[in-house]
Amino acid sequence: MTMLDDTQGLSRRSLLKSAGAAAGALAGAGAITGFPAVHSQENKTLRYLGTAVNQSAEIAKKLKEDTGITLEYVAVTTDDVTKRVITQPNSYDIVDTEYFSLKKLVPSGNLLAMDTKKIKYFDQITPVLTKGELPNGKKIGDQGTAPKKVMFLEGQHSTKFANEPTQWATLIPTTYNADTLGIRPDLIKRPITSWAELLNPEFKGKAALLNIPSIGIMDCAMVVEATGQHKYADKGNMTKAEIDLTMKIMTEAKKSGQFRAFWKDFNESVNLMSSGETVIQSMWSPAVTAVRSKGIACTFQPLKEGYRSWATGFALSKGVTGAKQDTAYEFVNWFLSGWAGAYLFRQGYYSGVLSTAKANMDAYEWAYWMEGKPAEKDIHAPDGTLLEKAGATRDGGSYDDRMGAVACWNAIMDENDYMVRKWNEFIAA
């Protein structure tokens, strides 16, 4: 989602022209460097490829202050991250990508295996990602590409995923969340409890879907299953027949005028909800936060069928060696050390290492964002924008309630090419 440089700028999966470009310009122009150009370029500069989910001028500034490392942000779409890793491995140093993309990226051989022995906080990474369970041991849904399935490689130079933990990780986790539908409760004026509501004729012309095939298809599957029209063995790995059925149902809804839009850009999703053009749609948590920061009612609605989840992490390009590789590991360790995690927590995400983020947050913030407790004080975004008044509770409740209700994860299906073709036909219909 790109949320602008905070709640309104860094979109997780879309090109962030404003915040990403601004942050890149800051770093490139030396505005947040403070070190001689030769020193930073030779030893302490990293080209950071990603969708802008974790890219922020404030994070880059704090990193520079703490370590002397300069980030040069390269913000592109989710699909373009994948294309660059596969076709232009020399165009970046470190990539921030989603776990579901790994089934495409790892076979290319263009990513270095991450040495977990060089990651200071690796043993503190949440078991939600490494084991598919909550810290209390409760197992969570793993349909689709659950991170635990693609977390480790068989060896340093292997392109095969390991069934058990090894020294070599595919990605070092950064952020993750459990996504659901966003709604305008002030315009709907009744309880919404099911994914099936996205196709309710009551919202004809007022509903919207996310137009990124690998993610949008998962939202569609949640809707189809919720309406009782089909039960998937694995929503994240459909057969061709299941893809056909899913797209048939959604195409019929589209032709009937159910959908107002199919958005790709974070800011577009914010604008659709803020204007009231849509009242129910695919949404990301920070987008809901962005709408709320405008003083407009918007809810990231918990639904009885559960959540669709995602996670991102860092990897290095295969060409990163020597001092540059040392700098990259230094950056990853800094990112996990807490300041960045707390910053992103305040945008509605969860940190890969919970303990360090907690140490960088006030107790009332942690109680609100993590424990689902009523806010003892007003809740603010990283830029100081008021998000919630004291007494408010977070949508979806506590971490255990939210992540414990994950039904599936974003995925690359075995029939991915077929799915994308059918999805594009659906959008064009």
Coordinates of C-alpha atoms in Angstrom, one line a residue:
M1 CA 0.0 0.0 0.0
T2 CA 1.6 3.2 -0.6
M3 CA 1.2 5.4 2.3
L4 CA 2.2 8.9 1.5
D5 CA 5.1 9.6 3.6
D6 CA 3.3 8.4 6.6
T7 CA -0.4 7.5 6.6
Q8 CA -1.0 9.1 3.2
G9 CA 2.0 8.4 1.1
L10 CA 3.6 4.9 1.1
S11 CA 1.3 2.7 -0.9
R12 CA 2.0 -0.9 -0.4
R13 CA 1.9 -2.1 -4.0
S14 CA 1.8 1.0 -6.2
L15 CA 4.3 3.5 -7.6
L16 CA 4.7 6.2 -5.1
K17 CA 5.5 9.3 -7.1
S18 CA 5.2 11.7 -4.2
A19 CA 6.8 10.2 -1.1
G20 CA 9.1 7.8 -2.9
A21 CA 10.3 10.4 -5.4
A22 CA 10.7 12.9 -2.6
A23 CA 12.6 10.6 -0.4
G24 CA 14.8 9.5 -3.3
A25 CA 15.4 13.2 -4.2
L26 CA 16.4 13.9 -0.6
A27 CA 18.9 11.1 -0.5
G28 CA 20.2 11.7 -4.0
A29 CA 20.6 15.5 -3.4
G30 CA 22.5 15.0 -0.2
A31 CA 19.8 16.7 1.9
I32 CA 19.8 14.0 4.4
T33 CA 23.3 12.6 4.0
G34 CA 25.6 14.9 5.8
F35 CA 28.6 12.9 4.7
P36 CA 31.0 13.5 1.8
A37 CA 29.6 12.2 -1.5
V38 CA 32.5 9.9 -2.2
H39 CA 32.3 8.2 1.2
S40 CA 28.5 7.6 1.0
Q41 CA 28.5 6.4 -2.6
E42 CA 31.4 4.0 -2.2
N43 CA 30.6 2.5 1.2
K44 CA 27.3 3.6 2.6
T45 CA 24.8 4.0 -0.2
L46 CA 22.1 1.4 -1.0
R47 CA 19.7 1.3 -3.9
Y48 CA 16.4 0.2 -2.3
L49 CA 13.9 -1.4 -4.7
G50 CA 10.4 -1.8 -3.5
T51 CA 6.7 -0.7 -3.7
A52 CA 7.2 2.0 -1.2
V53 CA 5.5 0.2 1.6
N54 CA 8.5 0.7 3.9
Q55 CA 10.0 3.6 2.0
S56 CA 9.8 6.9 3.8
A57 CA 11.9 10.1 3.9
E58 CA 11.7 9.9 7.7
I59 CA 13.0 6.4 7.9
A60 CA 15.8 7.3 5.5
K61 CA 16.7 10.4 7.6
K62 CA 16.8 8.4 10.9
L63 CA 18.9 5.7 9.2
K64 CA 21.4 8.2 8.0
E65 CA 21.6 9.8 11.5
D66 CA 22.2 6.4 13.2
T67 CA 24.4 4.6 10.7
G68 CA 25.6 7.0 8.0
I69 CA 23.8 4.8 5.4
T70 CA 22.1 6.7 2.5
L71 CA 19.1 5.1 0.9
E72 CA 18.3 5.7 -2.8
Y73 CA 14.7 4.7 -3.1
V74 CA 13.5 3.0 -6.3
A75 CA 9.7 2.9 -5.9
V76 CA 7.8 0.8 -8.5
T77 CA 4.7 -1.4 -8.7
T78 CA 4.5 -4.9 -7.4
D79 CA 4.8 -6.4 -10.8
D80 CA 7.7 -4.2 -11.7
V81 CA 9.6 -5.3 -8.6
T82 CA 9.4 -8.9 -9.9
K83 CA 10.4 -7.9 -13.4
R84 CA 13.5 -6.0 -12.2
V85 CA 14.7 -8.8 -9.9
I86 CA 14.4 -11.3 -12.8
T87 CA 15.7 -9.1 -15.7
Q88 CA 17.8 -6.3 -14.1
P89 CA 19.5 -7.7 -11.0
N90 CA 22.2 -5.0 -11.3
S91 CA 19.8 -2.1 -11.0
Y92 CA 19.4 -2.4 -7.2
D93 CA 21.2 -3.5 -4.1
I94 CA 18.4 -4.5 -1.7
V95 CA 14.9 -5.4 -2.6
D96 CA 11.8 -5.2 -0.4
T97 CA 9.3 -7.7 -1.8
E98 CA 6.4 -9.9 -0.8
Y99 CA 6.7 -13.5 0.1
F100 CA 4.2 -14.6 -2.5
S101 CA 6.6 -13.3 -5.2
L102 CA 9.3 -15.7 -4.1
K103 CA 8.0 -18.6 -6.3
K104 CA 8.9 -16.4 -9.3
L105 CA 12.0 -14.7 -7.9
V106 CA 14.0 -17.6 -6.2
P107 CA 14.2 -19.8 -9.4
S108 CA 15.9 -16.9 -11.2
G109 CA 19.0 -17.2 -9.0
N110 CA 19.2 -13.4 -8.9
L111 CA 18.7 -13.1 -5.1
L112 CA 21.3 -13.9 -2.5
A113 CA 20.3 -16.2 0.3
M114 CA 20.2 -14.2 3.5
D115 CA 22.5 -15.5 6.2
T116 CA 20.5 -15.7 9.4
K117 CA 23.6 -15.8 11.5
K118 CA 24.3 -12.2 10.4
I119 CA 20.8 -11.1 11.5
K120 CA 21.0 -9.9 15.2
Y121 CA 17.3 -10.3 15.9
F122 CA 16.5 -13.3 13.7
D123 CA 15.5 -15.5 16.7
Q124 CA 13.0 -12.8 17.7
I125 CA 11.2 -12.7 14.4
T126 CA 7.5 -13.4 15.0
P127 CA 6.5 -17.1 14.6
V128 CA 3.5 -16.0 12.6
L129 CA 6.0 -15.8 9.7
T130 CA 8.5 -18.4 10.5
K131 CA 6.2 -21.1 11.9
G132 CA 2.7 -20.1 10.9
E133 CA 1.5 -19.7 14.5
L134 CA 0.8 -17.0 17.0
P135 CA 3.3 -16.4 19.8
N136 CA 1.0 -18.4 22.1
G137 CA 1.3 -21.4 19.7
K138 CA -2.1 -21.2 18.0
K139 CA -1.8 -22.3 14.4
I140 CA -3.2 -19.8 11.8
G141 CA -4.6 -20.3 8.3
D142 CA -1.9 -21.1 5.6
Q143 CA -3.8 -21.3 2.3
G144 CA -1.8 -19.6 -0.4
T145 CA 1.9 -18.7 0.0
A146 CA 2.1 -18.6 3.7
P147 CA 5.6 -17.2 4.6
K148 CA 6.6 -20.3 6.5
K149 CA 6.3 -22.3 3.3
V150 CA 9.0 -20.2 1.5
M151 CA 11.0 -18.8 4.4
F152 CA 14.1 -21.0 4.1
L153 CA 16.3 -22.3 1.3
E154 CA 18.0 -25.7 1.3
G155 CA 21.5 -24.1 1.1
Q156 CA 23.3 -20.9 0.4
H157 CA 23.3 -21.4 -3.3
S158 CA 20.0 -23.4 -3.6
T159 CA 16.9 -22.3 -5.5
K160 CA 14.8 -24.8 -3.6
F161 CA 12.7 -24.0 -0.6
A162 CA 13.5 -26.0 2.5
N163 CA 10.8 -27.8 4.5
E164 CA 12.6 -27.1 7.8
P165 CA 14.5 -24.0 9.1
T166 CA 18.0 -23.6 7.8
Q167 CA 20.7 -21.0 8.1
W168 CA 19.7 -19.5 4.8
A169 CA 16.5 -17.4 4.6
T170 CA 14.8 -16.1 1.4
L171 CA 13.8 -12.8 3.0
I172 CA 14.3 -11.2 6.3
P173 CA 10.8 -10.2 7.4
T174 CA 9.9 -6.5 7.7
T175 CA 6.2 -5.9 7.8
Y176 CA 2.9 -7.8 7.4
N177 CA -0.8 -7.4 8.0
A178 CA -4.2 -9.1 7.7
D179 CA -6.3 -7.4 5.1
T180 CA -10.1 -7.1 4.9
L181 CA -12.7 -4.9 3.3
G182 CA -12.9 -1.2 4.0
I183 CA -16.3 0.3 4.5
R184 CA -18.0 3.7 5.1
P185 CA -20.2 3.0 8.1
D186 CA -21.7 6.4 8.0
L187 CA -23.1 5.7 4.5
I188 CA -23.9 2.0 4.9
K189 CA -25.6 2.5 8.3
R190 CA -25.9 -1.2 9.2
P191 CA -23.5 -4.0 10.4
I192 CA -21.3 -5.6 7.7
T193 CA -20.1 -9.1 8.8
S194 CA -19.2 -11.0 5.6
W195 CA -17.1 -10.8 2.5
A196 CA -20.3 -11.7 0.6
E197 CA -21.4 -8.1 1.1
L198 CA -19.1 -6.9 -1.7
L199 CA -21.5 -8.4 -4.2
N200 CA -24.7 -7.3 -2.4
P201 CA -26.9 -5.5 -5.0
E202 CA -27.5 -2.9 -2.2
F203 CA -24.1 -1.5 -3.1
K204 CA -24.4 -1.6 -6.8
G205 CA -22.1 1.0 -8.3
K206 CA -20.6 1.7 -4.9
A207 CA -18.2 -1.3 -4.6
A208 CA -14.6 -1.5 -5.8
L209 CA -11.9 -4.2 -6.2
L210 CA -8.1 -4.1 -6.1
N211 CA -6.7 -4.6 -9.7
I212 CA -3.5 -6.5 -8.9
P213 CA -4.3 -10.1 -10.2
S214 CA -2.4 -12.1 -7.6
I215 CA -4.1 -10.2 -4.8
G216 CA -7.4 -9.3 -6.3
I217 CA -8.1 -12.9 -7.1
M218 CA -7.8 -13.7 -3.4
D219 CA -10.4 -11.1 -2.5
C220 CA -12.7 -12.6 -5.1
A221 CA -12.2 -16.1 -3.7
M222 CA -13.1 -14.8 -0.2
V223 CA -16.2 -13.3 -1.7
V224 CA -17.2 -16.4 -3.7
E225 CA -16.7 -18.7 -0.8
A226 CA -18.6 -16.4 1.5
T227 CA -21.6 -16.4 -0.9
G228 CA -21.6 -20.2 -0.7
Q229 CA -21.1 -20.7 -4.5
H230 CA -17.8 -22.7 -4.1
K231 CA -15.5 -24.1 -1.4
Y232 CA -11.8 -24.0 -2.4
A233 CA -9.3 -26.6 -1.4
D234 CA -6.8 -23.8 -1.4
K235 CA -7.8 -20.3 -2.4
G236 CA -4.2 -19.5 -3.1
N237 CA -3.7 -22.3 -5.6
M238 CA -6.9 -22.7 -7.7
T239 CA -7.4 -25.2 -10.5
K240 CA -8.2 -23.8 -14.0
A241 CA -11.9 -24.8 -13.4
E242 CA -11.9 -22.8 -10.1
I243 CA -10.3 -19.8 -11.8
D244 CA -13.0 -20.0 -14.5
L245 CA -15.8 -20.2 -12.0
T246 CA -14.4 -17.3 -9.9
M247 CA -14.0 -15.0 -12.8
K248 CA -17.5 -16.0 -14.2
I249 CA -19.1 -14.9 -10.9
M250 CA -17.2 -11.7 -10.8
T251 CA -17.7 -10.9 -14.5
E252 CA -21.5 -11.3 -14.0
A253 CA -21.3 -8.9 -11.1
K254 CA -19.3 -6.4 -13.1
K255 CA -21.6 -6.5 -16.1
S256 CA -24.5 -5.8 -13.7
G257 CA -22.8 -2.6 -12.6
Q258 CA -21.7 -3.7 -9.2
F259 CA -18.3 -2.1 -9.3
R260 CA -17.5 1.6 -9.4
A261 CA -13.8 1.0 -9.9
F262 CA -10.8 -1.4 -10.0
W263 CA -8.0 0.5 -8.4
K264 CA -4.2 -0.1 -8.5
D265 CA -3.0 2.9 -6.7
F266 CA -3.2 3.5 -2.9
N267 CA -4.2 7.1 -3.3
E268 CA -7.0 6.1 -5.7
S269 CA -8.5 3.8 -3.1
V270 CA -8.3 6.6 -0.5
N271 CA -10.0 9.1 -2.9
L272 CA -12.8 6.6 -3.8
M273 CA -13.7 6.1 -0.1
S274 CA -13.2 9.7 0.9
S275 CA -15.5 11.0 -1.8
G276 CA -18.2 8.4 -1.1
E277 CA -18.0 7.1 -4.6
T278 CA -17.5 3.7 -3.0
V279 CA -18.8 2.5 0.4
I280 CA -17.3 -1.0 0.4
Q281 CA -14.1 -2.1 -1.3
S282 CA -10.8 -3.9 -1.2
M283 CA -8.6 -1.8 1.0
W284 CA -5.3 -1.7 2.9
S285 CA -5.1 -0.7 6.6
P286 CA -3.0 2.5 6.0
A287 CA -5.5 3.6 3.4
V288 CA -8.3 3.4 6.0
T289 CA -6.0 5.4 8.3
A290 CA -5.6 8.0 5.6
V291 CA -9.3 8.4 5.1
R292 CA -9.8 8.7 8.8
S293 CA -7.1 11.3 9.0
K294 CA -9.4 13.5 6.8
G295 CA -12.1 13.3 9.5
I296 CA -14.2 10.8 7.5
A297 CA -15.6 7.6 9.0
C298 CA -13.9 4.5 7.5
T299 CA -13.6 1.0 9.0
F300 CA -11.2 -1.8 8.2
Q301 CA -14.1 -4.3 8.8
P302 CA -13.4 -7.6 10.6
L303 CA -15.5 -10.3 8.8
K304 CA -16.6 -13.7 10.0
E305 CA -14.7 -15.6 7.2
G306 CA -11.4 -14.1 8.3
Y307 CA -8.6 -12.1 6.7
R308 CA -6.4 -12.2 3.6
S309 CA -2.8 -11.7 4.8
W310 CA 0.5 -10.7 3.3
A311 CA 4.1 -10.1 4.4
T312 CA 7.2 -8.4 3.0
G313 CA 10.9 -8.8 3.6
F314 CA 14.4 -7.8 2.5
A315 CA 16.8 -9.7 0.1
L316 CA 20.0 -8.7 -1.6
S317 CA 20.8 -8.7 -5.3
K318 CA 23.2 -11.5 -6.3
G319 CA 25.8 -8.9 -7.3
V320 CA 26.1 -7.3 -3.8
T321 CA 29.4 -8.3 -2.3
G322 CA 32.1 -7.1 0.0
A323 CA 31.7 -3.7 1.8
K324 CA 28.3 -3.2 0.0
Q325 CA 27.0 -6.4 1.4
D326 CA 28.2 -5.5 4.9
T327 CA 26.3 -2.2 4.6
A328 CA 23.2 -4.0 3.5
Y329 CA 23.3 -6.3 6.5
E330 CA 23.9 -3.3 8.7
F331 CA 20.8 -1.7 7.3
V332 CA 18.6 -4.8 7.7
N333 CA 19.7 -5.1 11.3
W334 CA 19.0 -1.4 11.9
F335 CA 15.5 -1.8 10.4
L336 CA 14.7 -4.7 12.8
S337 CA 16.1 -2.8 15.8
G338 CA 12.9 -1.0 16.5
W339 CA 12.7 2.6 15.3
A340 CA 11.4 1.7 11.8
G341 CA 9.1 -1.0 13.2
A342 CA 7.5 1.4 15.6
Y343 CA 7.1 4.0 12.8
L344 CA 5.3 1.5 10.6
F345 CA 3.2 0.2 13.5
R346 CA 1.8 3.7 13.7
Q347 CA 0.7 3.4 10.1
G348 CA -1.3 0.2 10.8
Y349 CA 1.3 -2.5 10.0
Y350 CA 2.9 -5.1 12.2
S351 CA 6.7 -5.3 12.6
G352 CA 8.7 -8.5 11.9
V353 CA 10.3 -8.2 15.3
L354 CA 7.6 -7.2 17.8
S355 CA 9.9 -6.8 20.9
T356 CA 12.1 -4.1 19.4
A357 CA 9.1 -2.1 18.0
K358 CA 7.5 -2.2 21.5
A359 CA 10.6 -0.8 23.0
N360 CA 10.3 2.2 20.7
M361 CA 6.7 2.9 21.4
D362 CA 4.8 4.4 24.3
A363 CA 2.9 2.0 26.5
Y364 CA -0.5 3.5 25.4
E365 CA 0.5 3.2 21.7
W366 CA 1.4 -0.5 22.1
A367 CA -1.8 -1.2 24.0
Y368 CA -3.8 0.4 21.2
W369 CA -2.0 -1.0 18.1
M370 CA -1.0 -4.4 19.5
E371 CA -3.3 -5.4 22.3
G372 CA -6.6 -4.0 21.0
K373 CA -7.2 -1.9 24.1
P374 CA -9.0 1.4 24.2
A375 CA -6.6 4.3 23.6
E376 CA -5.6 6.0 26.9
K377 CA -4.5 9.0 24.9
D378 CA -5.1 10.3 21.4
I379 CA -3.5 8.2 18.7
H380 CA -1.3 10.0 16.1
A381 CA 0.3 9.0 12.8
P382 CA 4.1 9.3 12.5
D383 CA 3.7 12.8 11.1
G384 CA 1.6 13.9 14.1
T385 CA -1.8 13.7 12.3
L386 CA -4.6 12.7 14.7
L387 CA -5.9 9.3 13.9
E388 CA -8.1 8.4 16.8
K389 CA -9.4 10.1 19.9
A390 CA -8.7 8.7 23.3
G391 CA -11.1 5.8 24.0
A392 CA -11.1 4.4 20.5
T393 CA -10.1 0.8 19.8
R394 CA -8.4 -0.6 16.7
D395 CA -10.5 -2.3 14.0
G396 CA -10.1 -6.1 14.4
G397 CA -8.9 -5.9 18.0
S398 CA -5.7 -7.4 19.2
Y399 CA -2.8 -8.9 17.3
D400 CA -3.9 -12.4 18.4
D401 CA -7.5 -11.7 17.3
R402 CA -6.5 -10.3 13.9
M403 CA -3.6 -12.5 12.9
G404 CA -5.3 -15.5 14.5
A405 CA -8.2 -15.0 12.0
V406 CA -6.1 -15.2 8.9
A407 CA -7.8 -17.4 6.3
C408 CA -5.3 -17.2 3.4
W409 CA -2.1 -15.5 2.2
N410 CA -1.4 -13.7 -1.1
A411 CA -0.1 -16.3 -3.5
I412 CA 1.4 -17.2 -6.8
M413 CA -0.6 -20.1 -8.1
D414 CA 0.6 -23.0 -10.2
E415 CA -1.8 -21.8 -12.8
N416 CA -0.7 -18.2 -12.4
D417 CA -0.3 -17.4 -16.1
Y418 CA -3.8 -18.7 -16.8
M419 CA -5.2 -16.8 -13.9
V420 CA -3.6 -13.5 -15.0
R421 CA -5.0 -14.0 -18.5
K422 CA -8.5 -14.6 -17.1
W423 CA -8.2 -11.7 -14.7
N424 CA -7.3 -9.3 -17.5
E425 CA -10.3 -10.6 -19.5
F426 CA -12.5 -9.9 -16.5
I427 CA -11.1 -6.3 -16.2
A428 CA -11.6 -5.7 -19.9
A429 CA -15.1 -7.3 -20.1

